[in-house]
Amino acid sequence: MRKIFAANWKMYKNPENARAFIKDFSSLVLDVNSEIVIFPSAISLEAVCSAVRGSGADIKVGVQNAYFKNEGAFTGENSAEVAKQIGCHYVLIGHSERRSLFSESDSLLAQKVEYVQSLGLIPMLCIGETLTERESQKTKAVLEAQLHGALSKVDRSKALVIAYEPVWAIGTGKVATSEQVAETHTWVREILNSMDLPETAILYGGSVKPDNAADLIKQKHVSGFLVGGASLEPASFAKICHS
Ligand code: PGA
């Protein structure tokens, strides 16, 4: 299976910065034989889609969040259908910032997964435990509940990607150890097998950097990375894509 390297730009980069990134980054990844995905903020989405088209590199684009309707009176929301029209292939669903800051529940995420798959787009569903949950040995149960909840309407015939991101490792510089990553990815693989989703890619996310990527990518059941901070600089993200 091809590895997947995804960049989550969160609310960084205006359209001009985003275009400049693609110009520099694309020449650094021409020889990368992995799936590369950029998730710009919604306002820079079109700039990135058109920059990618002219770049010569195989870079996919995704939207960081989308509602489960194609259009309507949903002020402030993004349409996955419009994202598809402008050239997106992926939708990030249930990032921990969406869950904690915007109160997104697993039942809402299930509707998003279902809708995104119905459009032929690929949902990248984020899951992960908090530090308190890890310290009280609840990690596996939390991941199981998130996967069962958010995938209750999943279409097993369509593509799906999971991003395991321990909440305590996001943006903190506190990366999970190789052992923690291998153990947790094995749990996620077991849960997905029990849900009849054996082919699903499982990315790791949380303080992935150029200097820890080579070790993390070797861990069992790690199919790639979802990268925040270290994806904002072309050279840094390109180095991770070469890991
Ligand atoms: P980080 O973010 O790489 O900055 O920890 C990861 C994410 O939020 O997806």
mmCIF file of C-alpha atoms and ligand atoms in Angstrom:
data_model
loop_
_atom_site.group_PDB
_atom_site.id
_atom_site.type_symbol
_atom_site.label_atom_id
_atom_site.label_comp_id
_atom_site.label_asym_id
_atom_site.label_seq_id
_atom_site.Cartn_x
_atom_site.Cartn_y
_atom_site.Cartn_z
ATOM 1 C CA MET A 1 0.000 0.000 0.000
ATOM 2 C CA ARG A 2 1.335 3.494 -0.853
ATOM 3 C CA LYS A 3 2.188 5.612 2.169
ATOM 4 C CA ILE A 4 0.123 8.769 2.700
ATOM 5 C CA PHE A 5 1.648 12.046 3.881
ATOM 6 C CA ALA A 6 -0.918 14.706 4.718
ATOM 7 C CA ALA A 7 -0.391 18.345 5.712
ATOM 8 C CA ASN A 8 -2.914 19.989 8.025
ATOM 9 C CA TRP A 9 -2.351 23.724 7.696
ATOM 10 C CA LYS A 10 -5.113 24.581 10.177
ATOM 11 C CA MET A 11 -5.859 28.351 10.043
ATOM 12 C CA TYR A 12 -2.429 29.280 8.642
ATOM 13 C CA LYS A 13 -1.447 30.656 5.199
ATOM 14 C CA ASN A 14 -3.345 33.114 3.035
ATOM 15 C CA PRO A 15 -3.814 32.300 -0.682
ATOM 16 C CA GLU A 16 -0.563 34.039 -1.652
ATOM 17 C CA ASN A 17 1.512 32.148 0.955
ATOM 18 C CA ALA A 18 -0.235 28.926 -0.016
ATOM 19 C CA ARG A 19 0.634 29.367 -3.714
ATOM 20 C CA ALA A 20 4.246 30.156 -2.820
ATOM 21 C CA PHE A 21 4.415 26.984 -0.714
ATOM 22 C CA ILE A 22 3.157 24.783 -3.574
ATOM 23 C CA LYS A 23 5.647 26.370 -5.983
ATOM 24 C CA ASP A 24 8.620 25.542 -3.717
ATOM 25 C CA PHE A 25 7.309 22.250 -2.339
ATOM 26 C CA SER A 26 6.287 20.658 -5.650
ATOM 27 C CA SER A 27 9.832 20.709 -7.018
ATOM 28 C CA LEU A 28 11.024 18.906 -3.861
ATOM 29 C CA VAL A 29 8.620 15.963 -4.147
ATOM 30 C CA LEU A 30 8.630 15.157 -7.881
ATOM 31 C CA ASP A 31 10.302 11.818 -7.115
ATOM 32 C CA VAL A 32 8.088 10.861 -4.155
ATOM 33 C CA ASN A 33 6.001 7.777 -4.883
ATOM 34 C CA SER A 34 3.550 8.284 -1.999
ATOM 35 C CA GLU A 35 0.168 9.952 -1.755
ATOM 36 C CA ILE A 36 0.674 13.578 -0.711
ATOM 37 C CA VAL A 37 -2.333 15.526 0.522
ATOM 38 C CA ILE A 38 -2.566 19.185 1.549
ATOM 39 C CA PHE A 39 -5.405 20.448 3.734
ATOM 40 C CA PRO A 40 -5.331 24.269 3.429
ATOM 41 C CA SER A 41 -7.788 26.502 5.257
ATOM 42 C CA ALA A 42 -11.020 26.935 3.297
ATOM 43 C CA ILE A 43 -10.186 30.444 2.075
ATOM 44 C CA SER A 44 -6.939 29.209 0.467
ATOM 45 C CA LEU A 45 -8.438 26.051 -0.987
ATOM 46 C CA GLU A 46 -8.966 27.290 -4.506
ATOM 47 C CA ALA A 47 -5.499 28.878 -4.659
ATOM 48 C CA VAL A 48 -3.950 25.534 -3.671
ATOM 49 C CA CYS A 49 -6.101 23.515 -6.096
ATOM 50 C CA SER A 50 -5.048 25.665 -9.017
ATOM 51 C CA ALA A 51 -1.382 25.865 -7.938
ATOM 52 C CA VAL A 52 -1.261 22.067 -7.656
ATOM 53 C CA ARG A 53 -2.736 21.635 -11.151
ATOM 54 C CA GLY A 54 0.108 23.569 -12.710
ATOM 55 C CA SER A 55 2.857 22.157 -10.482
ATOM 56 C CA GLY A 56 3.847 18.946 -12.273
ATOM 57 C CA ALA A 57 3.804 17.066 -8.949
ATOM 58 C CA ASP A 58 1.143 14.573 -7.872
ATOM 59 C CA ILE A 59 -0.360 16.414 -4.903
ATOM 60 C CA LYS A 60 -3.931 15.921 -3.730
ATOM 61 C CA VAL A 61 -5.934 18.572 -1.889
ATOM 62 C CA GLY A 62 -8.536 18.253 0.853
ATOM 63 C CA VAL A 63 -10.831 20.435 2.923
ATOM 64 C CA GLN A 64 -10.327 20.509 6.713
ATOM 65 C CA ASN A 65 -14.016 20.254 7.528
ATOM 66 C CA ALA A 66 -17.270 19.993 5.596
ATOM 67 C CA TYR A 67 -20.956 19.780 6.435
ATOM 68 C CA PHE A 68 -23.086 16.802 5.429
ATOM 69 C CA LYS A 69 -25.270 18.702 2.952
ATOM 70 C CA ASN A 70 -24.331 19.904 -0.507
ATOM 71 C CA GLU A 71 -25.754 23.441 -0.020
ATOM 72 C CA GLY A 72 -28.259 25.396 2.006
ATOM 73 C CA ALA A 73 -28.730 27.752 4.932
ATOM 74 C CA PHE A 74 -25.674 26.646 6.946
ATOM 75 C CA THR A 75 -23.810 29.887 7.593
ATOM 76 C CA GLY A 76 -20.084 29.433 7.958
ATOM 77 C CA GLU A 77 -19.965 25.808 6.827
ATOM 78 C CA ASN A 78 -18.062 24.304 3.870
ATOM 79 C CA SER A 79 -19.680 22.285 1.107
ATOM 80 C CA ALA A 80 -17.854 19.051 0.320
ATOM 81 C CA GLU A 81 -19.553 19.054 -3.055
ATOM 82 C CA VAL A 82 -18.072 22.451 -3.941
ATOM 83 C CA ALA A 83 -14.694 21.271 -2.625
ATOM 84 C CA LYS A 84 -14.993 18.358 -5.059
ATOM 85 C CA GLN A 85 -15.935 20.689 -7.922
ATOM 86 C CA ILE A 86 -12.786 22.756 -7.424
ATOM 87 C CA GLY A 87 -10.568 19.669 -7.375
ATOM 88 C CA CYS A 88 -10.421 18.292 -3.811
ATOM 89 C CA HIS A 89 -10.158 14.548 -3.188
ATOM 90 C CA TYR A 90 -10.173 14.397 0.625
ATOM 91 C CA VAL A 91 -12.146 15.714 3.599
ATOM 92 C CA LEU A 92 -10.611 15.803 7.069
ATOM 93 C CA ILE A 93 -13.242 14.732 9.587
ATOM 94 C CA GLY A 94 -13.272 14.975 13.370
ATOM 95 C CA HIS A 95 -9.873 16.534 14.001
ATOM 96 C CA SER A 96 -9.444 16.850 17.774
ATOM 97 C CA GLU A 97 -9.690 20.645 17.460
ATOM 98 C CA ARG A 98 -13.101 20.208 15.804
ATOM 99 C CA ARG A 99 -14.132 17.795 18.529
ATOM 100 C CA SER A 100 -12.930 19.886 21.477
ATOM 101 C CA LEU A 101 -13.358 23.505 20.279
ATOM 102 C CA PHE A 102 -16.465 23.036 18.129
ATOM 103 C CA SER A 103 -18.140 20.190 20.052
ATOM 104 C CA GLU A 104 -18.349 17.772 17.130
ATOM 105 C CA SER A 105 -19.767 14.447 18.258
ATOM 106 C CA ASP A 106 -19.194 10.993 16.824
ATOM 107 C CA SER A 107 -22.799 10.892 15.613
ATOM 108 C CA LEU A 108 -22.273 14.134 13.647
ATOM 109 C CA LEU A 109 -19.004 12.719 12.274
ATOM 110 C CA ALA A 110 -20.831 9.574 11.156
ATOM 111 C CA GLN A 111 -23.133 11.708 9.005
ATOM 112 C CA LYS A 112 -20.122 13.498 7.537
ATOM 113 C CA VAL A 113 -18.307 10.244 6.739
ATOM 114 C CA GLU A 114 -21.417 8.885 5.038
ATOM 115 C CA TYR A 115 -21.974 12.037 3.003
ATOM 116 C CA VAL A 116 -18.344 12.486 1.964
ATOM 117 C CA GLN A 117 -18.137 8.865 0.791
ATOM 118 C CA SER A 118 -21.385 9.257 -1.163
ATOM 119 C CA LEU A 119 -19.697 12.041 -3.156
ATOM 120 C CA GLY A 120 -16.732 9.811 -3.980
ATOM 121 C CA LEU A 121 -14.409 11.860 -1.780
ATOM 122 C CA ILE A 122 -12.129 10.196 0.775
ATOM 123 C CA PRO A 123 -12.859 10.892 4.444
ATOM 124 C CA MET A 124 -9.763 11.097 6.650
ATOM 125 C CA LEU A 125 -11.245 10.458 10.080
ATOM 126 C CA CYS A 126 -9.207 11.579 13.104
ATOM 127 C CA ILE A 127 -9.327 9.714 16.380
ATOM 128 C CA GLY A 128 -7.252 9.999 19.537
ATOM 129 C CA GLU A 129 -7.233 9.928 23.321
ATOM 130 C CA THR A 130 -6.484 12.706 25.804
ATOM 131 C CA LEU A 131 -3.620 12.443 28.290
ATOM 132 C CA THR A 132 -6.036 11.679 31.148
ATOM 133 C CA GLU A 133 -7.582 8.878 29.118
ATOM 134 C CA ARG A 134 -4.158 7.407 28.320
ATOM 135 C CA GLU A 135 -3.007 7.643 31.915
ATOM 136 C CA SER A 136 -6.127 5.862 33.117
ATOM 137 C CA GLN A 137 -5.584 3.003 30.592
ATOM 138 C CA LYS A 138 -8.668 3.986 28.599
ATOM 139 C CA THR A 139 -6.944 4.520 25.233
ATOM 140 C CA LYS A 140 -8.177 1.374 23.517
ATOM 141 C CA ALA A 141 -11.750 1.814 24.755
ATOM 142 C CA VAL A 142 -11.789 5.465 23.648
ATOM 143 C CA LEU A 143 -10.518 4.618 20.165
ATOM 144 C CA GLU A 144 -12.994 1.787 19.874
ATOM 145 C CA ALA A 145 -15.896 4.065 20.830
ATOM 146 C CA GLN A 146 -14.740 6.773 18.390
ATOM 147 C CA LEU A 147 -14.373 4.296 15.527
ATOM 148 C CA HIS A 148 -17.717 2.591 16.169
ATOM 149 C CA GLY A 149 -19.472 5.941 16.605
ATOM 150 C CA ALA A 150 -18.012 7.848 13.667
ATOM 151 C CA LEU A 151 -18.088 4.856 11.305
ATOM 152 C CA SER A 152 -21.625 3.698 12.091
ATOM 153 C CA LYS A 153 -22.736 4.647 8.557
ATOM 154 C CA VAL A 154 -19.495 3.817 6.715
ATOM 155 C CA ASP A 155 -19.608 2.378 3.207
ATOM 156 C CA ARG A 156 -17.165 -0.548 3.220
ATOM 157 C CA SER A 157 -16.886 -0.511 -0.561
ATOM 158 C CA LYS A 158 -15.439 3.018 -0.549
ATOM 159 C CA ALA A 159 -12.097 4.500 0.462
ATOM 160 C CA LEU A 160 -11.484 5.643 4.026
ATOM 161 C CA VAL A 161 -8.368 6.775 5.899
ATOM 162 C CA ILE A 162 -7.950 6.899 9.687
ATOM 163 C CA ALA A 163 -5.552 9.342 11.361
ATOM 164 C CA TYR A 164 -4.638 8.302 14.896
ATOM 165 C CA GLU A 165 -3.588 11.474 16.730
ATOM 166 C CA PRO A 166 -3.124 11.331 20.496
ATOM 167 C CA VAL A 167 -4.543 14.679 21.649
ATOM 168 C CA TRP A 168 -1.614 15.176 24.067
ATOM 169 C CA ALA A 169 0.865 15.006 21.170
ATOM 170 C CA ILE A 170 -0.799 17.567 18.899
ATOM 171 C CA GLY A 171 1.122 20.822 18.667
ATOM 172 C CA THR A 172 2.928 20.070 21.925
ATOM 173 C CA GLY A 173 6.248 18.767 20.648
ATOM 174 C CA LYS A 174 5.489 15.703 22.796
ATOM 175 C CA VAL A 175 5.584 12.871 20.282
ATOM 176 C CA ALA A 176 4.361 9.394 21.162
ATOM 177 C CA THR A 177 7.221 6.904 21.543
ATOM 178 C CA SER A 178 7.794 4.274 18.846
ATOM 179 C CA GLU A 179 6.452 1.643 21.263
ATOM 180 C CA GLN A 180 3.292 3.644 21.977
ATOM 181 C CA VAL A 181 2.736 4.200 18.257
ATOM 182 C CA ALA A 182 3.273 0.523 17.387
ATOM 183 C CA GLU A 183 1.026 -0.676 20.226
ATOM 184 C CA THR A 184 -1.768 1.786 19.529
ATOM 185 C CA HIS A 185 -1.718 1.272 15.764
ATOM 186 C CA THR A 186 -1.984 -2.472 16.396
ATOM 187 C CA TRP A 187 -5.104 -1.835 18.513
ATOM 188 C CA VAL A 188 -6.597 0.384 15.797
ATOM 189 C CA ARG A 189 -5.853 -2.311 13.201
ATOM 190 C CA GLU A 190 -7.568 -4.945 15.395
ATOM 191 C CA ILE A 191 -10.632 -2.747 15.880
ATOM 192 C CA LEU A 192 -10.839 -2.016 12.131
ATOM 193 C CA ASN A 193 -10.492 -5.747 11.357
ATOM 194 C CA SER A 194 -13.336 -6.505 13.749
ATOM 195 C CA MET A 195 -15.417 -3.884 11.907
ATOM 196 C CA ASP A 196 -14.687 -5.528 8.572
ATOM 197 C CA LEU A 197 -12.448 -2.639 7.459
ATOM 198 C CA PRO A 198 -9.122 -4.473 7.072
ATOM 199 C CA GLU A 199 -7.699 -2.413 4.215
ATOM 200 C CA THR A 200 -8.045 0.983 5.882
ATOM 201 C CA ALA A 201 -4.843 3.045 6.057
ATOM 202 C CA ILE A 202 -3.903 4.273 9.560
ATOM 203 C CA LEU A 203 -1.860 7.482 9.701
ATOM 204 C CA TYR A 204 -0.084 8.730 12.809
ATOM 205 C CA GLY A 205 -0.259 12.400 13.764
ATOM 206 C CA GLY A 206 1.059 14.489 16.650
ATOM 207 C CA SER A 207 4.346 16.411 16.556
ATOM 208 C CA VAL A 208 5.728 14.525 13.550
ATOM 209 C CA LYS A 209 8.938 16.283 12.498
ATOM 210 C CA PRO A 210 11.662 15.616 9.899
ATOM 211 C CA ASP A 211 13.879 14.139 12.611
ATOM 212 C CA ASN A 212 11.390 11.617 14.051
ATOM 213 C CA ALA A 213 9.561 10.667 10.832
ATOM 214 C CA ALA A 214 12.017 7.992 9.680
ATOM 215 C CA ASP A 215 11.669 6.062 12.935
ATOM 216 C CA LEU A 216 7.880 6.434 13.233
ATOM 217 C CA ILE A 217 7.192 5.342 9.650
ATOM 218 C CA LYS A 218 8.869 1.984 10.366
ATOM 219 C CA GLN A 219 6.445 1.143 13.171
ATOM 220 C CA LYS A 220 3.863 -1.557 12.692
ATOM 221 C CA HIS A 221 0.632 -0.540 10.935
ATOM 222 C CA VAL A 222 1.780 3.048 10.337
ATOM 223 C CA SER A 223 0.565 3.911 6.830
ATOM 224 C CA GLY A 224 1.777 7.514 6.824
ATOM 225 C CA PHE A 225 1.411 10.785 8.738
ATOM 226 C CA LEU A 226 -0.908 13.699 9.320
ATOM 227 C CA VAL A 227 1.382 16.653 10.010
ATOM 228 C CA GLY A 228 0.523 20.071 11.456
ATOM 229 C CA GLY A 229 3.345 22.447 12.410
ATOM 230 C CA ALA A 230 6.090 20.724 10.428
ATOM 231 C CA SER A 231 4.008 20.865 7.232
ATOM 232 C CA LEU A 232 4.065 24.651 7.043
ATOM 233 C CA GLU A 233 7.599 24.857 5.574
ATOM 234 C CA PRO A 234 8.181 23.270 2.144
ATOM 235 C CA ALA A 235 11.586 21.764 3.004
ATOM 236 C CA SER A 236 10.393 20.341 6.302
ATOM 237 C CA PHE A 237 7.269 18.676 4.881
ATOM 238 C CA ALA A 238 9.200 17.437 1.812
ATOM 239 C CA LYS A 239 11.705 15.772 4.128
ATOM 240 C CA ILE A 240 8.858 13.996 5.949
ATOM 241 C CA CYS A 241 7.416 12.876 2.578
ATOM 242 C CA HIS A 242 10.814 11.314 1.789
ATOM 243 C CA SER A 243 10.889 9.344 5.052
HETATM 244 P P1 PGA B 1 1.170 18.814 14.890
HETATM 245 O O1 PGA B 1 -0.389 18.740 14.468
HETATM 246 O O2 PGA B 1 1.931 18.030 13.851
HETATM 247 O O3 PGA B 1 1.492 20.270 14.877
HETATM 248 O O4 PGA B 1 1.269 18.192 16.230
HETATM 249 C C1 PGA B 1 -0.966 17.568 13.976
HETATM 250 C C2 PGA B 1 -2.417 17.798 13.676
HETATM 251 O O5 PGA B 1 -3.054 18.608 14.357
HETATM 252 O O6 PGA B 1 -2.976 17.184 12.759
#
